[in-house]
Coordinates of C-alpha atoms in Angstrom, one line a residue:
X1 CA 118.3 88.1 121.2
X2 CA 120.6 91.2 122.6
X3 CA 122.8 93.2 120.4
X4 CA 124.7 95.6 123.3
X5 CA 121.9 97.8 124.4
X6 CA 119.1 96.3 122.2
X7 CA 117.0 93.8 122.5
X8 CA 114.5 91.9 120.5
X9 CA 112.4 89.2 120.9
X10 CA 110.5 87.4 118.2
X11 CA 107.8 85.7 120.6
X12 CA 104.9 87.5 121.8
X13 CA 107.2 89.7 124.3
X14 CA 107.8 93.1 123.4
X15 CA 110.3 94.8 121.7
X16 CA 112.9 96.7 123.8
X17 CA 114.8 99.4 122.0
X18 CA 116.8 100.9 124.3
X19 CA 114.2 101.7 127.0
X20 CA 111.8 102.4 124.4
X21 CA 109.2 99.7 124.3
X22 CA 106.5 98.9 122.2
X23 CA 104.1 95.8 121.5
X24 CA 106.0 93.2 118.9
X25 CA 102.5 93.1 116.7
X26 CA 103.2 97.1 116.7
X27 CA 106.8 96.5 114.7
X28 CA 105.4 94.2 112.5
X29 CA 102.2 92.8 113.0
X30 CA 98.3 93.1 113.5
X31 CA 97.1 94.7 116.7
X32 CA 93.6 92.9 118.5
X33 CA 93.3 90.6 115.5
X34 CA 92.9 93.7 112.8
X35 CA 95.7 94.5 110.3
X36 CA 98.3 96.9 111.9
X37 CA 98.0 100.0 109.4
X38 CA 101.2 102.2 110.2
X39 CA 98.9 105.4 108.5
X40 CA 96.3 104.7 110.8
X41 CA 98.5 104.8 113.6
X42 CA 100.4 107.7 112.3
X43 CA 97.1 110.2 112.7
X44 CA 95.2 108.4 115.2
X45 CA 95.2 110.3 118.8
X46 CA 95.9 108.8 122.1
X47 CA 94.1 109.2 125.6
X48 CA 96.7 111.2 127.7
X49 CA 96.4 111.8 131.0
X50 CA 94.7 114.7 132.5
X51 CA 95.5 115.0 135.7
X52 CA 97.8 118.2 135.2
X53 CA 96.9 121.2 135.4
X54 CA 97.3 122.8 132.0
X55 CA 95.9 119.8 130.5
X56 CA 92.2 120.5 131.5
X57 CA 89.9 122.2 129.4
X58 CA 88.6 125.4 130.8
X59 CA 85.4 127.6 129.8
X60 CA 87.4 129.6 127.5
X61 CA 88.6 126.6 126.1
X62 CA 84.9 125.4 125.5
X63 CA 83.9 129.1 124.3
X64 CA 82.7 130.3 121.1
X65 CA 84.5 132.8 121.3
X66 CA 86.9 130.9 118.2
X67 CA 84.4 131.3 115.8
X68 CA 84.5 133.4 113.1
X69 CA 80.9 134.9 113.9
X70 CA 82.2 135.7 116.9
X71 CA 85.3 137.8 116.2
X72 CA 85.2 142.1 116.3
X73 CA 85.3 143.8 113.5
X74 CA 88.7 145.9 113.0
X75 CA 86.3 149.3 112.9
X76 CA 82.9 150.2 114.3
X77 CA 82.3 152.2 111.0
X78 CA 81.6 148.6 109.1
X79 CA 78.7 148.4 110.5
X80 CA 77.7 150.5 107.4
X81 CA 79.3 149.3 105.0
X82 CA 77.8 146.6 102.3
X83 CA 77.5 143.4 103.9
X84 CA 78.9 144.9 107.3
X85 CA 82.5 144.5 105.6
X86 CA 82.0 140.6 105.9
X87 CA 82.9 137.9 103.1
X88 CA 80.1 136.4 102.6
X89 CA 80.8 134.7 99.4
X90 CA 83.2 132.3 99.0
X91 CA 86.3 132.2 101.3
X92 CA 88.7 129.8 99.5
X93 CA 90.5 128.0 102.3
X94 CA 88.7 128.1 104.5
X95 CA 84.8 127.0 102.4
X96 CA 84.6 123.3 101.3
X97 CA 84.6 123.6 97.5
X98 CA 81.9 121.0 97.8
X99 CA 79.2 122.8 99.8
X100 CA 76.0 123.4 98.6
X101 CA 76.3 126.6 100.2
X102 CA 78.6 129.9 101.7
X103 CA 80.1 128.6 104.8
X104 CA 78.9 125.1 105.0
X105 CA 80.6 123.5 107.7
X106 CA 82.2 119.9 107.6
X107 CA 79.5 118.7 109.8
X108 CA 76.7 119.7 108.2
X109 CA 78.1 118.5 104.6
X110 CA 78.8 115.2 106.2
X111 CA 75.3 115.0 108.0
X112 CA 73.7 115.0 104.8
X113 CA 76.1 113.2 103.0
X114 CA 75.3 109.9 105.5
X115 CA 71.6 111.3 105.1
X116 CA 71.8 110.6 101.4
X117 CA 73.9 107.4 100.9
X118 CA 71.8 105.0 101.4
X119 CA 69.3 106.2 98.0
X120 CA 72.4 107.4 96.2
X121 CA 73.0 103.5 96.4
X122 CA 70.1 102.1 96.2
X123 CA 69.6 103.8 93.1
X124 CA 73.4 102.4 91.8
X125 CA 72.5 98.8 92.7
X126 CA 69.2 99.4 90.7
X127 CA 70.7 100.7 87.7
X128 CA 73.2 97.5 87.8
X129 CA 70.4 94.7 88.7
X130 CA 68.4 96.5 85.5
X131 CA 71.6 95.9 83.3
X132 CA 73.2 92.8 84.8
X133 CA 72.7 89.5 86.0
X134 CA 75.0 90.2 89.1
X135 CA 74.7 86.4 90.1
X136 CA 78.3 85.1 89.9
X137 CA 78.6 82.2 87.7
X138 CA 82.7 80.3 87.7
X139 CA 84.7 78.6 85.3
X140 CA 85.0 74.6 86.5
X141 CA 88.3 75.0 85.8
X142 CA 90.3 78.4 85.6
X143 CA 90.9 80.0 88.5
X144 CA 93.3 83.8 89.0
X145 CA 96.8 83.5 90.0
X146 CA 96.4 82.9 93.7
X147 CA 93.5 81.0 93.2
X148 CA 90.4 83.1 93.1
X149 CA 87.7 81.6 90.7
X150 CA 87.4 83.6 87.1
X151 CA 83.5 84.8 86.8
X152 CA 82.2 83.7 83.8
X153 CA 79.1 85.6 81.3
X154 CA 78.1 87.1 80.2
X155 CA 76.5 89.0 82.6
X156 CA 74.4 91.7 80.9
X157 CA 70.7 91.2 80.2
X158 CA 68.8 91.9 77.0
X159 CA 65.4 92.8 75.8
X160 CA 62.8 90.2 76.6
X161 CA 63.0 88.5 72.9
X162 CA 66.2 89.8 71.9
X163 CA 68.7 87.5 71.4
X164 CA 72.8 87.9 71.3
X165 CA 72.6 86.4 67.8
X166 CA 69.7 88.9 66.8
X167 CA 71.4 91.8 68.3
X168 CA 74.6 91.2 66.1
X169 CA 72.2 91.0 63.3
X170 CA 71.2 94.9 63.9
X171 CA 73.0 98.0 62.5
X172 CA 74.2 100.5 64.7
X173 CA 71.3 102.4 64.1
X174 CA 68.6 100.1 65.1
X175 CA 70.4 99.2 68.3
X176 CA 70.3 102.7 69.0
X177 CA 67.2 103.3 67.8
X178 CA 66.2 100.5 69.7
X179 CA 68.0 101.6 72.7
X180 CA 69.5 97.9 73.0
X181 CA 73.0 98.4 73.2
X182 CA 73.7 95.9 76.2
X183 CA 77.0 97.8 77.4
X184 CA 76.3 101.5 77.8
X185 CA 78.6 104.1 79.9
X186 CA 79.0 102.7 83.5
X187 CA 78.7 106.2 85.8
X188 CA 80.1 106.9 89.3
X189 CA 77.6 106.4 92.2
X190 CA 77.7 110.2 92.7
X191 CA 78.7 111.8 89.5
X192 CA 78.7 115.2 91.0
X193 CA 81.1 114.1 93.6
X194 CA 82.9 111.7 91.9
X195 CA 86.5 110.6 93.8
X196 CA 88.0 107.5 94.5
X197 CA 85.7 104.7 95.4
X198 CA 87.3 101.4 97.2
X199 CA 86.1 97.7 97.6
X200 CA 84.7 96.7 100.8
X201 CA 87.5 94.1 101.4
X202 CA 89.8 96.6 101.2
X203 CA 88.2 98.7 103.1
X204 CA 88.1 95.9 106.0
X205 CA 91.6 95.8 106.2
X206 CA 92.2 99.4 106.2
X207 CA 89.7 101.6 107.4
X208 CA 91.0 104.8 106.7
X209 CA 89.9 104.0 103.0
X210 CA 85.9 104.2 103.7
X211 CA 84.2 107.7 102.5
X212 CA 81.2 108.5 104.5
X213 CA 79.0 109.3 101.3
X214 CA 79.5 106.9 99.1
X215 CA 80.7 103.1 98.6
X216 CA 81.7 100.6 96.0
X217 CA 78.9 99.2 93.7
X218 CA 80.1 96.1 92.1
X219 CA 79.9 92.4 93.4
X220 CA 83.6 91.2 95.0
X221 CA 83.3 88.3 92.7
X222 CA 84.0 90.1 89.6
X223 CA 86.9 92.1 91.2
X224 CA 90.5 91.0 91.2
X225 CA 92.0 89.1 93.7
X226 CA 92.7 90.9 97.5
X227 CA 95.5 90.7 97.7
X228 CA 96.4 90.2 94.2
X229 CA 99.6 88.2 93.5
X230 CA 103.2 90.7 92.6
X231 CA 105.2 89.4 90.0
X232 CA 108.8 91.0 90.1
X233 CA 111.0 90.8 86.2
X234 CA 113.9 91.0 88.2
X235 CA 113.1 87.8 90.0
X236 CA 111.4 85.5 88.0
X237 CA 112.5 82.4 89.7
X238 CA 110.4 83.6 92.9
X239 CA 107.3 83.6 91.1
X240 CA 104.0 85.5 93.4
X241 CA 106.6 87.2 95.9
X242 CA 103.3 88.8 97.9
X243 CA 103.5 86.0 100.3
X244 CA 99.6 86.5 100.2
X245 CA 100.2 89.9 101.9
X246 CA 99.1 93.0 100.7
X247 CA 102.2 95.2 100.6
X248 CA 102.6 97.9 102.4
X249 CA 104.4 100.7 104.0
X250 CA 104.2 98.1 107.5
X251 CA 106.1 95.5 106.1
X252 CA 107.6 96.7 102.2
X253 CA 111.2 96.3 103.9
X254 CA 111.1 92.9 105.3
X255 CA 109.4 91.5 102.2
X256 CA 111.8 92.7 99.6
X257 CA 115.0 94.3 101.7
X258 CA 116.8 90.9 99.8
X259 CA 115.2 91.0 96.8
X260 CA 115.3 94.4 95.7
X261 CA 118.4 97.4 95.2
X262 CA 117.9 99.9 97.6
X263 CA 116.8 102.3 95.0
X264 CA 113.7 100.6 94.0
X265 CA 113.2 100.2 98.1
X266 CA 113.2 103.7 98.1
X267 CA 110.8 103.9 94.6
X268 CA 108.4 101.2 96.4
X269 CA 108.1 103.7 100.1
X270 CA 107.4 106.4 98.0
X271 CA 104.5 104.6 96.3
X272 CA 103.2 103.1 99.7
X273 CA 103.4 106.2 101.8
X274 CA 100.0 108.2 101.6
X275 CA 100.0 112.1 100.0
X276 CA 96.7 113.8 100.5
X277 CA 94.0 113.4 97.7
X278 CA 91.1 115.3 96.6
X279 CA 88.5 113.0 99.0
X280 CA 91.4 111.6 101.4
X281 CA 92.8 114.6 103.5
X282 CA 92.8 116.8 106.4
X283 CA 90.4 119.4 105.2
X284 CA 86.9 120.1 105.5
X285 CA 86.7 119.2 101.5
X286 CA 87.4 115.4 102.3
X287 CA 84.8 112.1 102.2
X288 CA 86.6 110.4 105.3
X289 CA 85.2 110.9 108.7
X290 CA 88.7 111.5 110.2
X291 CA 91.2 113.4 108.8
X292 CA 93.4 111.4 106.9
X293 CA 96.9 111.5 105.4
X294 CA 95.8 110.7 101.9
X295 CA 96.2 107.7 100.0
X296 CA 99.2 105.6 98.2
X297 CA 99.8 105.0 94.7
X298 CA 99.7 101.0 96.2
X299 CA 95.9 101.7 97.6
X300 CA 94.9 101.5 94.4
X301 CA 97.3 99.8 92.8
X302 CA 97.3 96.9 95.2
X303 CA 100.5 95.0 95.5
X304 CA 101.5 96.9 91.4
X305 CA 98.0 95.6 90.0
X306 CA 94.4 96.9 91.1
X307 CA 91.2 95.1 92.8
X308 CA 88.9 97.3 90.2
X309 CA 88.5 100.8 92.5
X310 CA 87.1 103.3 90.3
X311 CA 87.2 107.2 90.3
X312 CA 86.3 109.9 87.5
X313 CA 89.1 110.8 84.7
X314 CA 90.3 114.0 85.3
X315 CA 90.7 115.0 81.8
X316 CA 87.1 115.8 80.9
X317 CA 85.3 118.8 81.7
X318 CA 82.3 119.9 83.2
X319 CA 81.8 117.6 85.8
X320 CA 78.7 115.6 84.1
X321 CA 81.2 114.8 81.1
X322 CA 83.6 112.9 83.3
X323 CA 83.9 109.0 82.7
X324 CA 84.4 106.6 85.3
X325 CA 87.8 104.9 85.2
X326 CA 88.8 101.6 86.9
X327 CA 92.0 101.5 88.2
X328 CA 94.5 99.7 85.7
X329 CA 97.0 97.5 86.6
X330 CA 100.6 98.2 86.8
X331 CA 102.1 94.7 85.4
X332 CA 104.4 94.7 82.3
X333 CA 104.4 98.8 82.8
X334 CA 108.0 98.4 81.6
X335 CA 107.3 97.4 78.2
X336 CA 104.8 100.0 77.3
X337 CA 104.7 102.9 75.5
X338 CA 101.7 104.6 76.5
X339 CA 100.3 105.5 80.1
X340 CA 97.0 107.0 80.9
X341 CA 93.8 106.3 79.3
X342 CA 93.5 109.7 78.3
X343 CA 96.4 111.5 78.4
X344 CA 98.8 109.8 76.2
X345 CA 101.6 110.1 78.7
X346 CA 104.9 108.9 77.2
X347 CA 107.0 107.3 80.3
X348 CA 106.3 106.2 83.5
X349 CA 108.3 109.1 84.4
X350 CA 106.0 111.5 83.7
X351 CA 102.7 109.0 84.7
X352 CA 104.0 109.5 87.9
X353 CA 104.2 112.9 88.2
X354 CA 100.9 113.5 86.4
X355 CA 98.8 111.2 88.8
X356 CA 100.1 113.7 91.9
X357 CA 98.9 116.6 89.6
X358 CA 95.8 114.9 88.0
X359 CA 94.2 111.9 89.3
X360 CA 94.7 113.1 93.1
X361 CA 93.3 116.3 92.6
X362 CA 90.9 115.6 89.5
X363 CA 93.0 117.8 87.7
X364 CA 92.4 120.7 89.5
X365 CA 96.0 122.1 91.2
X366 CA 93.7 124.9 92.6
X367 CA 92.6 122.1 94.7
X368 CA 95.6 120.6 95.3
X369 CA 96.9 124.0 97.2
X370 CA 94.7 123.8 99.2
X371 CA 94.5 119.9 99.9
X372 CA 97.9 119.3 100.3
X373 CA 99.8 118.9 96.9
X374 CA 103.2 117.2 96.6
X375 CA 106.1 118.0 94.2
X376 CA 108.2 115.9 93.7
X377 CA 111.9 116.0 92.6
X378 CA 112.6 114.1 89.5
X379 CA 115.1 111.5 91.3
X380 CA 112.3 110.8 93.9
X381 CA 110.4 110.3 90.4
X382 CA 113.2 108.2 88.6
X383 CA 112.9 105.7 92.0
X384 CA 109.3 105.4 91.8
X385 CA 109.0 104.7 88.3
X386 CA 112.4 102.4 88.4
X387 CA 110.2 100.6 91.2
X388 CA 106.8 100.1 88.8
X389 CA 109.4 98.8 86.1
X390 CA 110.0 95.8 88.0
X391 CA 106.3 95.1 88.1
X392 CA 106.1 92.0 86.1
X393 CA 102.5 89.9 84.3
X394 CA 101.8 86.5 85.5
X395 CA 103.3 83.7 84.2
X396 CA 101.7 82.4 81.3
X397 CA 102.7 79.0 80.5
X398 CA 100.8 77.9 77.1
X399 CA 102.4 80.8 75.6
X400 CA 105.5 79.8 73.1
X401 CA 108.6 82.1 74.7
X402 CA 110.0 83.6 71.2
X403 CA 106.6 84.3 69.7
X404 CA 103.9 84.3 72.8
X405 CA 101.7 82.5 70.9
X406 CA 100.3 79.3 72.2
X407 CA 102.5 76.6 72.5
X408 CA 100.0 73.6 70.9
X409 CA 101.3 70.7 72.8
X410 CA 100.2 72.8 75.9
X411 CA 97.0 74.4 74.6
X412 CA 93.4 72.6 75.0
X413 CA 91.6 72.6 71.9
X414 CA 89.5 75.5 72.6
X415 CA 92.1 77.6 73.3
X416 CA 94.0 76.8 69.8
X417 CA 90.7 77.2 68.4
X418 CA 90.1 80.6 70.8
X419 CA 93.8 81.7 68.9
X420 CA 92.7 81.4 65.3
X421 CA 89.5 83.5 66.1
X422 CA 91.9 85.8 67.6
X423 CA 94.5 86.6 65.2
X424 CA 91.7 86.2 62.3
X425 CA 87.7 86.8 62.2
X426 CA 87.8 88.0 65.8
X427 CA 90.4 91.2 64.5
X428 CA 91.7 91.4 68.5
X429 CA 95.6 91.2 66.9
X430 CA 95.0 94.6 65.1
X431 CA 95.2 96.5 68.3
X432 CA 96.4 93.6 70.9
X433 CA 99.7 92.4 69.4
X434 CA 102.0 89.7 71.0
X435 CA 104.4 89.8 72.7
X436 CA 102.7 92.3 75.1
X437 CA 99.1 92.5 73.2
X438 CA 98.5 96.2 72.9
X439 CA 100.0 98.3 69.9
X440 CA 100.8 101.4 72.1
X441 CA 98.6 103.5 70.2
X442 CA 94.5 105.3 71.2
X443 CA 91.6 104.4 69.2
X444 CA 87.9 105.8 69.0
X445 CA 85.6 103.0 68.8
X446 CA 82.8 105.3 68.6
X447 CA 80.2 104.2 70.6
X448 CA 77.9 106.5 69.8
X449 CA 76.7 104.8 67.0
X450 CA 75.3 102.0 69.2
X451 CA 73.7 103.7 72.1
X452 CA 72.5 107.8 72.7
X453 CA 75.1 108.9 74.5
X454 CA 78.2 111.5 73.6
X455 CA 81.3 110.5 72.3
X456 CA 84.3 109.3 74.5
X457 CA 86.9 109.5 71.9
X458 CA 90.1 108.1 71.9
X459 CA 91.7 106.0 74.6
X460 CA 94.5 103.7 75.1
X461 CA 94.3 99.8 74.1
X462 CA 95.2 98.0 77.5
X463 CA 97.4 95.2 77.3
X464 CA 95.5 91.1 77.6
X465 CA 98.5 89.4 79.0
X466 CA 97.6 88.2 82.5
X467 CA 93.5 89.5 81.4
X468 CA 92.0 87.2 83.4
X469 CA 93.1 88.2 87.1
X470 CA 92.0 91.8 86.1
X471 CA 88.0 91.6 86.0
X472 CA 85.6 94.1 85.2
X473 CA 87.5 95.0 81.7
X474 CA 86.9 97.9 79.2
X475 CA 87.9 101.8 80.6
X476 CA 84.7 102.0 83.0
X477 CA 84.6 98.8 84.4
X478 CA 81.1 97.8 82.1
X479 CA 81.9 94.2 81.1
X480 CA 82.2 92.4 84.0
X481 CA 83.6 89.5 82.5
X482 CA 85.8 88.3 79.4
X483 CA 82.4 86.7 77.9
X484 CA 80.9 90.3 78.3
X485 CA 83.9 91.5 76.4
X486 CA 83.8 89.2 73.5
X487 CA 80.2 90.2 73.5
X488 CA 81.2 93.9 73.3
X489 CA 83.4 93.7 70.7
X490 CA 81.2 91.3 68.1
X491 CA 78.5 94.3 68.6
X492 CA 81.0 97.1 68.1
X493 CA 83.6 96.0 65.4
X494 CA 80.4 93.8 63.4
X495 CA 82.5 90.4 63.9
X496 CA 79.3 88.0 63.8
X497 CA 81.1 85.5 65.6
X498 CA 78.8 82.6 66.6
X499 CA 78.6 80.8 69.6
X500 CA 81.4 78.3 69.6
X501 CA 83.8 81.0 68.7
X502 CA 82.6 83.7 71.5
X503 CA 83.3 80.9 73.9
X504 CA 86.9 79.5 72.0
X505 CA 88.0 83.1 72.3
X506 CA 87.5 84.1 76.2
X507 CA 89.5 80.6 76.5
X508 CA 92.1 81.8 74.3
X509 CA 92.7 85.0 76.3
X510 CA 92.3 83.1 80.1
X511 CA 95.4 81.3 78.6
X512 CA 97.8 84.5 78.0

């Protein structure tokens, strides 16, 4: 079609904006069968020709005569002074704050990096194989909300002759005593590292994701859904308005330019367009082999919900003390009071604004200088966060729509058995009320009665509606399925739940 001097073609012909043109899968589609990724594109040089003259490279080009070790000193007389008037410590800018040493170039810190993945994981899978049966097991039956099959436990492995009905028998003490508390602290790969870690089928469709010294440790079948279905409260009629795509900054527009104001549009570019992170940047401190723009508050959460990437919490301190955090989903945001495991954050508002300050920097703004940092201005804020409050949970139709309990002429009897363990023996309503189920409030379980390790404290209660598209569950990520969780919880809160009612209440909580 022609529009006075532009045309456009919605074949395989190009696109022809006046005189400019460019490949149709480059406006809106993939490129040689991979996923176009405008953020790739964005940073990715092209071959130009050479044949000019001030285009070759000439021996000064190709001198070392750049490098610092190479440059005069402003005065002969330095030659004795200490250290020859050199810095030979720590140059902030321009050292990596990750080297193992003064001056440690890129190179070098990525040589070994590479050098050392391969036992760094091999050691992670290890630990996991000791602690977990990592063979996926499915439900017959239940499946995510675009279809994926729910994995099914539990998964962790006990003591040769210890049995889950022995274990509950225990005190706290004996099972740490014993050392045979099944769910202990799940750690990052590389703890001294630490940074954001992303699945491998994320990773496939957008490369610039992959860090060079580390990758993602858990089996894709008890992750979420990729791409994970997007619910919008503003549109409930539409149902999963993803369109199995993953949303991004390629194709936000012709998704929602109908179904959204253009202030959320503008909220929902913000969140796909990639600020530089603490392992995703140009500098010589980042874990990807190019430099890179950064990442978007959608890489992680994917299409407003997550596919389980994990980083360290920036609110502990030293480094060792840090807890791995799974990403959490952003569905049903809008009707919580509470944001941030840790933090306590109060609106979305200010979620928002912390992540730039925290989570993409570890909570170090020293960094962040450095890095890249971004400030935003508090109506850029109000869009993002206006855009996150239309994030909406799946529909869950057993649930009663004045009470969000189960409706019993829709419920199997498992689940209306799974219900009464809920709200009664099982104790899960005290912090996971309807209609959202989560009280808005922290709580300590206190963990360290069960197993030797140091106390976490307090952290938020996440909400169970939607639950079962959002596998591994608890903070870290160490109950890979809802089985594990019920399993978690008899230990911890002394429920002594038997069989019949560990297995009636993950049915319960598939259902909301």
């Amino acid at each position: 079609m022609r529009f006075g001097s532009k045309a456009i073609s919605h074949g395989a012909a190009p696109v022809w904006l006046g005189g400019l043109v460019l490949p149709l899968a480059m406006a809106s589609g993939p490129v040689g069968g991979k996923p176009y990724d405008a953020a790739a594109e964005a940073q990715t040089p092209r071959a130009a020709p050479s044949s000019r003259p001030e285009s070759q490279k000439s021996e000064h080009d190709r001198s070392d005569v750049f490098r610092a070790s190479e440059s005069p000193p402003s005065s002969n007389a330095l030659e004795s002074q200490p250290d020859q008037g050199k810095a030979l410590g720590f140059d902030f800018y321009r050292d990596p704050l990750n080297a193992k040493k003064p001056m440690q170039t890129f190179e070098e810190i990525m040589k070994e990096d590479k050098a050392a993945k391969p036992k760094i994981m091999e050691d992670q899978r290890k630990l996991l194989e000791s602690r977990y049966d990592l063979t996926p097991r499915f439900h017959p039956e239940a499946k995510m909300s675009r279809g994926k099959p729910i994995p099914v436990g539990p998964t962790a492995r006990l003591r040769d002759g210890v049995t889950w009905d022995s274990l509950a028998a225990m005190t706290p003490e004996e099972i740490r005593e014993k050392g045979l508390f099944p769910y202990p602290a799940l750690p990052h790969p590389k703890q001294a590292t630490g940074g954001q870690v992303f699945p491998k089928m994320q990773i496939e469709m957008f490369p610039r994701l992959e860090r060079f010294d580390v990758e993602f440790d858990l089996p894709e079948a008890f992750l979420p859904e990729f791409p994970p279905a997007m619910f919008l409260q503003n549109r409930p009629e539409l149902g999963d308005v993803s369109r199995g795509e993953v949303v991004s900054i390629n194709n936000y527009y012709r998704l929602f330019k109908d179904i959204l104001t253009p202030v959320q549009l503008d909220g929902l570019r913000l969140l796909l367009t990639p600020f530089p992170q603490e392992e995703f940047n140009p500098t010589d401190d980042r874990k990807s082999e190019q430099p890179s723009l950064g990442v978007t508050c959608l890489d992680c959460h994917v299409n407003g919900h997550t596919t389980g990437q994990f980083h360290l919490n920036p609110d502990n301190r030293p480094q060792e003390r840090r807890l791995r955090l799974d990403t959490v989903s952003l569905r049903g945001v809008f009707n919580q009071q509470l944001h941030g495991s840790k933090r306590s954050l109060r609106s979305v508002e200010d979620f928002t604004e912390f992540e730039f300050r925290t989570a993409y920097f570890n909570g170090d703004p020293i960094h962040a200088m450095k890095k890249g940092f971004t400030q935003f201005d508090r109506v850029q804020v109000s869009h993002m966060a206006q855009m996150q409050n239309m994030f909406d949970f799946p529909p869950a139709p057993k649930l009663d729509v004045a009470t969000a309990r189960l409706d019993p002429t829709k419920a199997t009897d498992a689940e209306r058995r799974g219900e009464q363990v809920f709200f009664g023996k099982g104790r899960c309503a005290e912090c996971h009320r309807p209609p959202v189920y989560l009280d808005d409030r922290m709580h300590d379980l206190r963990l360290e009665r069960f197993v030797n390790e140091p106390p976490t404290g307090p952290i938020k209660t996440f909400t169970l509606r939607g639950i079962k598209d959002s596998p591994p569950y608890m903070h870290d990520g160490r109950c890979l399925t809802l089985e594990d969780t019920v399993e978690f919880f008899n230990l911890v809160l002394g429920l002594k739940l038997n069989a019949q009612e560990k297995s009636d209440l993950a049915a319960f909580m598939r259902a909301l």
